[in-house]
Short mmCIF file of C-alpha atoms in Angstrom, two decimals:
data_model
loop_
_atom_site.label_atom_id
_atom_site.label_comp_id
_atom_site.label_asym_id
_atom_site.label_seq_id
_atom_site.Cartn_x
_atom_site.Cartn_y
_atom_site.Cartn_z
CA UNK A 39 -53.12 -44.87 -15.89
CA UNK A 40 -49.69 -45.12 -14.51
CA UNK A 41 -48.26 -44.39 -18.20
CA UNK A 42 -50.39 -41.16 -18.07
CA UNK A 43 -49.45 -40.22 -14.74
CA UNK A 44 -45.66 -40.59 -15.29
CA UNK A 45 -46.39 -38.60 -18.53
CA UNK A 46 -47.81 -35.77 -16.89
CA UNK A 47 -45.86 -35.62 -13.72
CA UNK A 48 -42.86 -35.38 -15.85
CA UNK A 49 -44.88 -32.54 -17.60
CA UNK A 50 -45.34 -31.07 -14.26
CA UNK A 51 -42.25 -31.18 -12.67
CA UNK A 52 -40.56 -29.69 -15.32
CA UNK A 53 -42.61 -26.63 -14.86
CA UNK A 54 -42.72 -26.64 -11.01
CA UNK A 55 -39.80 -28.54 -9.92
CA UNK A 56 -40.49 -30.38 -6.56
CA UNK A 57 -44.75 -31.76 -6.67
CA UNK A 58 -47.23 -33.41 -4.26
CA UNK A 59 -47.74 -36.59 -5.50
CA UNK A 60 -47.90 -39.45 -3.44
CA UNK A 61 -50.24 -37.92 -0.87
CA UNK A 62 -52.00 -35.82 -3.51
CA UNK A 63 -55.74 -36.37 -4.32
CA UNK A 64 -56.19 -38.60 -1.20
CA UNK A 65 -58.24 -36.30 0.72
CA UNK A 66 -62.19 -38.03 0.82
CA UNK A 67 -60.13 -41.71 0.89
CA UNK A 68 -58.43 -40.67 4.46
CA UNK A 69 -55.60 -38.67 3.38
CA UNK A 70 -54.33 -35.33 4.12
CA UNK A 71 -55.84 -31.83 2.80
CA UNK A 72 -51.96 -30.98 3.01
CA UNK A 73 -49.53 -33.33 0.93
CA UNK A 74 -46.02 -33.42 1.15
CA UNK A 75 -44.05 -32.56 -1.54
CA UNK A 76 -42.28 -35.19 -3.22
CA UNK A 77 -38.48 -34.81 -4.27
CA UNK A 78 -38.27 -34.95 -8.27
CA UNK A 79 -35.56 -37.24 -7.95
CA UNK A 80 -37.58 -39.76 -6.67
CA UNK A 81 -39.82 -38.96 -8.16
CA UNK A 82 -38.44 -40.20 -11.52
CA UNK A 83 -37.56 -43.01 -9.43
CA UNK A 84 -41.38 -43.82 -8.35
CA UNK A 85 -41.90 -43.34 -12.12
CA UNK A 86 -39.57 -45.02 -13.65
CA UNK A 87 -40.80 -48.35 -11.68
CA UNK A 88 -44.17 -47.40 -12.60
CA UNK A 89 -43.74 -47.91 -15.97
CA UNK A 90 -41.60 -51.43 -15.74
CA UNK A 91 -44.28 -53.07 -13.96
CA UNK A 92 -46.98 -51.49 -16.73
CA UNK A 93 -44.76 -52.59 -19.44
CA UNK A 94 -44.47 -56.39 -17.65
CA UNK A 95 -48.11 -56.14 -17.10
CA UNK A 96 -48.71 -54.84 -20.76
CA UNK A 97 -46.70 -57.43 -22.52
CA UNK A 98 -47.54 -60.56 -20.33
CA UNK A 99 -49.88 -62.86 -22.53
CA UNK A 100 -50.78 -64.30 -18.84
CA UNK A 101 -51.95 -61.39 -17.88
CA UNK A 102 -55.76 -61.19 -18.70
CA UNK A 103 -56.72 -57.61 -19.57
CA UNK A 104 -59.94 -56.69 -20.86
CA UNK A 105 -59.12 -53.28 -22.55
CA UNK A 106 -61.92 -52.05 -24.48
CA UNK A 107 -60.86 -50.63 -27.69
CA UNK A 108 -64.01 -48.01 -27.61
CA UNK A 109 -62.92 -46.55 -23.96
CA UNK A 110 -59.08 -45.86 -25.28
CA UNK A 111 -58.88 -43.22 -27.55
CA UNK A 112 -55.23 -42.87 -28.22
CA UNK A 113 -54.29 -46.69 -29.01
CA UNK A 114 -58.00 -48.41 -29.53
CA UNK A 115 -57.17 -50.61 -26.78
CA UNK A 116 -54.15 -52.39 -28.30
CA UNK A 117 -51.67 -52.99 -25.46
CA UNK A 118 -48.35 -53.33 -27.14
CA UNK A 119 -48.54 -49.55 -28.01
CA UNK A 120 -49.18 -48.83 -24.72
CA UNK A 121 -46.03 -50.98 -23.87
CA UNK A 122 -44.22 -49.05 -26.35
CA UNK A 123 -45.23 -45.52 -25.04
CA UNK A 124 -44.36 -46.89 -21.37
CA UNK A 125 -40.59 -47.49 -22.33
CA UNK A 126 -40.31 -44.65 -24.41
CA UNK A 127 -41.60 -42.16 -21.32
CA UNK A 128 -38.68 -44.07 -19.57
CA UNK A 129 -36.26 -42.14 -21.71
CA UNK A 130 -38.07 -38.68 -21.15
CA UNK A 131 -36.96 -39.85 -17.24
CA UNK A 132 -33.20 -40.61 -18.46
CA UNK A 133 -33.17 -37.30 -20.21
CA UNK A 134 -34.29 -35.35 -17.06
CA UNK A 135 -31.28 -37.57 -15.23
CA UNK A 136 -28.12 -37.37 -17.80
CA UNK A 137 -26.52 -34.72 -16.18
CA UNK A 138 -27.70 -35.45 -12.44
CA UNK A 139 -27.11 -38.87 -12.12
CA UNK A 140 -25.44 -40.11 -15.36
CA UNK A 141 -25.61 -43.71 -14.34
CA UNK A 142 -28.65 -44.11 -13.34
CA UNK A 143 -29.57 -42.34 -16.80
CA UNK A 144 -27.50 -44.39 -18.77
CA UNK A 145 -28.78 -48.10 -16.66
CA UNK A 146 -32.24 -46.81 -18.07
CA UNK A 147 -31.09 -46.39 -21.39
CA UNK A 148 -29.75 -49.66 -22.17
CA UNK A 149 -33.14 -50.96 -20.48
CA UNK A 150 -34.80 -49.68 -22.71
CA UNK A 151 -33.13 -50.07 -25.58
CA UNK A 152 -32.47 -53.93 -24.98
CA UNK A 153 -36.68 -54.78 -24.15
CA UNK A 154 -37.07 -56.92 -27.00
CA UNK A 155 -40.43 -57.76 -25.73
CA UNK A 156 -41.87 -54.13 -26.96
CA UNK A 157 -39.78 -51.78 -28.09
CA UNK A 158 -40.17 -47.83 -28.32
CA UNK A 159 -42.43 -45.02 -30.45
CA UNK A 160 -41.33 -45.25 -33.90
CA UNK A 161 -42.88 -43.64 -36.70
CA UNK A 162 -46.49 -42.44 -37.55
CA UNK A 163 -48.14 -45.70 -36.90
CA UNK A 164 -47.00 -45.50 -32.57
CA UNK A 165 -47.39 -41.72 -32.72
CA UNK A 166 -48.96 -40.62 -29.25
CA UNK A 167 -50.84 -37.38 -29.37
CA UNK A 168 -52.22 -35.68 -26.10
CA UNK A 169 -54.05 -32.57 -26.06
CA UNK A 170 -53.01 -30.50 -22.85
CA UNK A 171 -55.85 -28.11 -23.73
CA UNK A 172 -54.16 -24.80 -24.18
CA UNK A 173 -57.43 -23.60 -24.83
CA UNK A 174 -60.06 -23.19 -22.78
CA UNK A 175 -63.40 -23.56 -24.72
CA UNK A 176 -65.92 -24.66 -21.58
CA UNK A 177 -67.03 -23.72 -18.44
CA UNK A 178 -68.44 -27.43 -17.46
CA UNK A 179 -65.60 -29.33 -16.86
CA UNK A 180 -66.10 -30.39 -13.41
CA UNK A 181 -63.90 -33.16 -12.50
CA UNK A 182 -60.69 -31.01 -12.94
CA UNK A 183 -62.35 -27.37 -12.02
CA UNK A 184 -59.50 -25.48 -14.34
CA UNK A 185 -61.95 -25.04 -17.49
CA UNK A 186 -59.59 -27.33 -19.37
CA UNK A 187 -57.14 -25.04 -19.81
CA UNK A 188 -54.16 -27.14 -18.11
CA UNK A 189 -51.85 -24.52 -19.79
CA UNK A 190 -53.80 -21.41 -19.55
CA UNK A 191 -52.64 -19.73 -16.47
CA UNK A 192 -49.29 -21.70 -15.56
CA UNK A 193 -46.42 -20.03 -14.40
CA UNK A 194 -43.20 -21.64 -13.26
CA UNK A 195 -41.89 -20.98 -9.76
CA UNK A 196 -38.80 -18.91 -9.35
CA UNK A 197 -36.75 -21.57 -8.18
CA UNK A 198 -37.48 -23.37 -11.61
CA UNK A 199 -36.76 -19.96 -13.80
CA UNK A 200 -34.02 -19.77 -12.18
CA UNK A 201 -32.19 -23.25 -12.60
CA UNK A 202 -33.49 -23.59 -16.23
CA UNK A 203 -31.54 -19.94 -17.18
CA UNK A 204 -28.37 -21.17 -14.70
CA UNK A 205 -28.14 -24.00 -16.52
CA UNK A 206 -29.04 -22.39 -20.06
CA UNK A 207 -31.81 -24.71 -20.37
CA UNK A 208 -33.56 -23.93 -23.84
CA UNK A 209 -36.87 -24.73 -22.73
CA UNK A 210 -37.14 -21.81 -20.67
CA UNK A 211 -37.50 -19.31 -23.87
CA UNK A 212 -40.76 -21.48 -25.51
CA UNK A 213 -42.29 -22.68 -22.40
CA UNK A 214 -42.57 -19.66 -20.29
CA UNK A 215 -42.98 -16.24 -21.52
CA UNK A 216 -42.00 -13.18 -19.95
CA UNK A 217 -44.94 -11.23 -17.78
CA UNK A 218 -45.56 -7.46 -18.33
CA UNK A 219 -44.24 -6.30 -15.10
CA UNK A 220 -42.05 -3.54 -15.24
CA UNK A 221 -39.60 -1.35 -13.03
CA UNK A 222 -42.38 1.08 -12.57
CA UNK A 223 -45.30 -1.58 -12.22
CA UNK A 224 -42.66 -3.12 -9.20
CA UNK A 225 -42.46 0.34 -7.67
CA UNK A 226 -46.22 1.00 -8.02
CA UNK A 227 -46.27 -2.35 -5.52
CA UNK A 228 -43.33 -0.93 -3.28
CA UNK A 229 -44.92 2.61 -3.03
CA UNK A 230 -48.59 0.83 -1.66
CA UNK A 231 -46.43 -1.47 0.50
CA UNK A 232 -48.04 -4.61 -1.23
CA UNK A 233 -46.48 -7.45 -2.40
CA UNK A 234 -49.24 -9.07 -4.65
CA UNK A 235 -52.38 -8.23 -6.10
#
């Protein structure tokens, strides 16, 4: 689950910046209702380690691993594609890093590139497809309570919008779209001394 956790909280981060994660979910095993928020830095850090020691773990033939092929439905159980998916999220992480830390980018880079022992995604065969749900067709889906619409109701903070369009970042014109909100919806808010609905 690491490989899906990195996947996502890459996901995540890029829409929200800074996350809980470390603390997060830890509530009814002793943790705190209030987690801190973790640094995205090191986050990709945190990552980034994840997903070595799942690619050591994936392509060690000591390693026993009973990985039912029925109970994976995007690889069928077979571990090397996992492996493979594991160093290829590595380069989402150097991506995300190129311009903040270039060498730390370009160390995982050549890591990658240079694991003989599984390579990266390549072609139809290793294709990895997640659904993110972007729509919501149920009203049972109790162990996340959001419907399964992950994207349904997402908005990006303002400290997000606003490094992604000071930095010219593409992503900001598909992933986000621009609310309805108006001059005169704004001064609707001003005139009833109200800040939010």
């Amino acid at each position: 689950l690491d490989v899906l956790c990195a996947y996502m909280g890459i996901y995540d981060s890029d829409f929200i910046g800074d996350i809980p994660f470390t603390e997060a979910a830890q509530a009814m095993h002793g943790g705190t209702l209030t987690p801190k928020y973790d640094r995205v830095k090191d986050l990709y850090t945190l990552w980034d380690a994840k997903l070595v020691e799942a690619i050591k773990t994936f392509t060690n033939p000591e390693v026993k691993q009973i990985f039912e092929a029925s109970q994976d439905a995007v690889y069928g159980g077979k571990v090397e594609k996992w492996a493979k998916l594991a160093n290829s999220v590595r380069l989402k992480i150097a991506a995300r890093l190129i311009s903040a830390d270039f060498a730390t980018a370009k160390a995982i880079v050549e890591d990658v590139v240079n694991n003989q022992t599984c390579g990266i995604l390549n072609g139809e065969e290793d294709d990895f497809l997640f659904n993110k749900a972007t729509y919501n067709s149920t009203n049972n889906d109790y162990a996340y309570h959001w419907n399964n619409g992950v994207l349904q109701s997402v908005a990006g903070s303002q400290s997000i919008i606003d490094l992604m369009i000071r930095n010219l970042d593409p992503r900001v014109r598909f992933i986000f779209q621009k609310n309805d909100w108006n001059s005169k919806v704004v001064q609707l808010f001003f005139d009833a001394k109200r800040q939010e609905d």
